[in-house]
mmCIF file of C-alpha atoms in Angstrom:
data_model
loop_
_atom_site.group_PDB
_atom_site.id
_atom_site.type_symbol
_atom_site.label_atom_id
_atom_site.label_comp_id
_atom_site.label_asym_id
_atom_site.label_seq_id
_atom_site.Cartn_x
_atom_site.Cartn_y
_atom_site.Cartn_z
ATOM 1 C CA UNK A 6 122.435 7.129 -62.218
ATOM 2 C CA UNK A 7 124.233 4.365 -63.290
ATOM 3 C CA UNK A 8 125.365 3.692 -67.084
ATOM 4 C CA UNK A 9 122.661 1.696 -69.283
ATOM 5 C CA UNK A 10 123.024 -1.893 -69.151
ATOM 6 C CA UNK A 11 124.411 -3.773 -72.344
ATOM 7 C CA UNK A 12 121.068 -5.224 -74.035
ATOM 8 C CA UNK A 13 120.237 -8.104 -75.956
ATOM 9 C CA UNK A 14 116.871 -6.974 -76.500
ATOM 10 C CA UNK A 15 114.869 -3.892 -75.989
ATOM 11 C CA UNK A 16 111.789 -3.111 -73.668
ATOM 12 C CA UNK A 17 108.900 -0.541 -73.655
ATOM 13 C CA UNK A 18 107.233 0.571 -69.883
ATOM 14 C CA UNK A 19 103.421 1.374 -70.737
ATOM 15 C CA UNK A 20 101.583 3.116 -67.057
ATOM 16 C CA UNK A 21 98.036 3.378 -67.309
ATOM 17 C CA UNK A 22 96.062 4.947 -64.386
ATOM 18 C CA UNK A 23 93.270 2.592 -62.481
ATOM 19 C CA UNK A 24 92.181 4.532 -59.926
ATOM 20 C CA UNK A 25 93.066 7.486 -57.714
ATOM 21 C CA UNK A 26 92.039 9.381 -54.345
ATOM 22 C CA UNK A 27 92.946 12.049 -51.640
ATOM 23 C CA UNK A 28 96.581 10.792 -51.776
ATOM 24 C CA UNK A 29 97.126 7.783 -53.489
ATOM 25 C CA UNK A 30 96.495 5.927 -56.524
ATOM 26 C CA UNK A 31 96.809 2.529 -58.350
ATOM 27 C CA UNK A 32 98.704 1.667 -61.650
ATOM 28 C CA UNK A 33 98.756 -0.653 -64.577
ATOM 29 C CA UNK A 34 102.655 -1.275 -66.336
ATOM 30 C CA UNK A 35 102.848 -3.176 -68.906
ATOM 31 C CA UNK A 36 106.151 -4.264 -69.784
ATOM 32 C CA UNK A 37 106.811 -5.403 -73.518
ATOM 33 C CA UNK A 38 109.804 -7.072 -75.241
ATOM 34 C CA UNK A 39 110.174 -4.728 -78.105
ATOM 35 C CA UNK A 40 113.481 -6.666 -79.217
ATOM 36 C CA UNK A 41 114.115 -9.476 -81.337
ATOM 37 C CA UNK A 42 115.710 -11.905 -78.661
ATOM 38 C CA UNK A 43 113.392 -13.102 -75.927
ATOM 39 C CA UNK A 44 114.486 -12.116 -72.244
ATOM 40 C CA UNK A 45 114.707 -14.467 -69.382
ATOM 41 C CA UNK A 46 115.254 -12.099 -66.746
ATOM 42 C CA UNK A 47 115.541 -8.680 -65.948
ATOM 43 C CA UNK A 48 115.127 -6.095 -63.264
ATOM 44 C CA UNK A 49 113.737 -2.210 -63.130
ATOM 45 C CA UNK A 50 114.406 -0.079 -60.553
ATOM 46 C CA UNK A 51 111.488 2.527 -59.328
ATOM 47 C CA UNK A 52 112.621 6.196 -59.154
ATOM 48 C CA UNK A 53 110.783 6.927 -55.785
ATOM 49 C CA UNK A 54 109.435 4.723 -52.261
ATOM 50 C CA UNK A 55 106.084 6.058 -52.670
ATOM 51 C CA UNK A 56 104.889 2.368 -53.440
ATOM 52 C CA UNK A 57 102.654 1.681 -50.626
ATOM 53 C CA UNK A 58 102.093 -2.009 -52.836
ATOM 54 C CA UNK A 59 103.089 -3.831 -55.572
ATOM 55 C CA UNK A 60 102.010 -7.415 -56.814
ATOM 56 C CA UNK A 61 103.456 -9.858 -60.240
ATOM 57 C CA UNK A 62 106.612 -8.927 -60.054
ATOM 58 C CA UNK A 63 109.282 -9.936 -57.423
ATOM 59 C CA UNK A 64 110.439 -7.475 -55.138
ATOM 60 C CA UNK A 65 114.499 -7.389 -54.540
ATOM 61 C CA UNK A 66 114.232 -4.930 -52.134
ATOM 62 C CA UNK A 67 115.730 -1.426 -51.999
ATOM 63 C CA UNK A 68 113.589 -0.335 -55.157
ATOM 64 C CA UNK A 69 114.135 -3.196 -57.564
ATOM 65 C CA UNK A 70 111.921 -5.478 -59.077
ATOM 66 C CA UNK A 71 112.340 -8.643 -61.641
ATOM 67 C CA UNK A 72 110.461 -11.176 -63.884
ATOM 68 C CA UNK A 73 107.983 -13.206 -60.872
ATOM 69 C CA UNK A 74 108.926 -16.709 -60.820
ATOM 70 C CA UNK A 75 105.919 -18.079 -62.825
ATOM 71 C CA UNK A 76 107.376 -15.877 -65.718
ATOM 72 C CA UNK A 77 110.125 -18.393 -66.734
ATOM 73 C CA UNK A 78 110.739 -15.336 -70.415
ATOM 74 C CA UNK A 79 109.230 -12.807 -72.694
ATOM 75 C CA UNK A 80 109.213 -13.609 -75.925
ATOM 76 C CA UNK A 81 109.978 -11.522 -78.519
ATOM 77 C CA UNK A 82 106.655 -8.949 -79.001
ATOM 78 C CA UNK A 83 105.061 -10.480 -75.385
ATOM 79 C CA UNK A 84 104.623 -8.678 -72.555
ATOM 80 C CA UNK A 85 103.749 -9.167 -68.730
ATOM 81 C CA UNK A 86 102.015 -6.344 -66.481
ATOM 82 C CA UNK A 87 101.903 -6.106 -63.006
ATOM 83 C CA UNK A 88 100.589 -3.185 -60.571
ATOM 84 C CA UNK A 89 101.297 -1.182 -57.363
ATOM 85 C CA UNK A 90 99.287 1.591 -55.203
ATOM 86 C CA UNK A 91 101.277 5.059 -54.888
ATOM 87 C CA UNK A 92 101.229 7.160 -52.179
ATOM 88 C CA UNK A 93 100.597 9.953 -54.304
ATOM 89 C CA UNK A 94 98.690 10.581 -57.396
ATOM 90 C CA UNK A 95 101.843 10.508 -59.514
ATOM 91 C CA UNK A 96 103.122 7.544 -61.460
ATOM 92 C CA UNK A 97 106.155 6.315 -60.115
ATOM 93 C CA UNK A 98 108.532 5.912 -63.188
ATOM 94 C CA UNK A 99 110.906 2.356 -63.515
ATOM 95 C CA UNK A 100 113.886 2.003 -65.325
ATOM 96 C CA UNK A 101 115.542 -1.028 -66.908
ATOM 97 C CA UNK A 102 118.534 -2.003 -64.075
ATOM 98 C CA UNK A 103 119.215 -5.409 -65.902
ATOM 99 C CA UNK A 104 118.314 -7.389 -68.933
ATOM 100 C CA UNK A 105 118.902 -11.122 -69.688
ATOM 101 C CA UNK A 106 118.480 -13.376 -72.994
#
């Protein structure tokens, strides 16, 4: 994988399981801005295509997401959440790709 982006802030990625089934379930991430600067954009990038759907957050394409545009930043302590159905009962993990302030 690529280096670590340079930060001017810090975030922490919270997954909590909704629901699952026979081959699929649905998650909860809650982002938060654990830094002192608030962020005005960033982007995560998911470690596998088994999201079958995702919804409030923008999707890039290819595996990366970033901030929706009715999230204009996170302040410092805030946080946003958004969800997505896996094709499997596993969590698919995201990791910070960019970071703004």
């Amino acid at each position: 994988p690529p280096p670590p982006p340079s930060q001017c802030s810090t975030i922490t990625i919270q997954q909590t399981l909704i629901n699952s089934w026979n081959g699929g379930s649905q998650w909860q991430v809650t982002v938060t801005n654990s830094g002192s600067t608030a962020i005005s954009s960033l982007s995560l990038t998911a470690s596998s295509s088994s999201i079958n759907n995702i919804w409030a957050v923008t999707d890039n394409g290819s595996g990366v997401y970033s901030l929706p545009s009715w999230i204009s930043e996170v302040n410092s302590g805030a946080q946003f959440q958004f969800g997505y159905i896996s094709n499997s009962s596993n969590k698919v993990d995201f990791e910070l790709q960019t970071l703004a302030c």
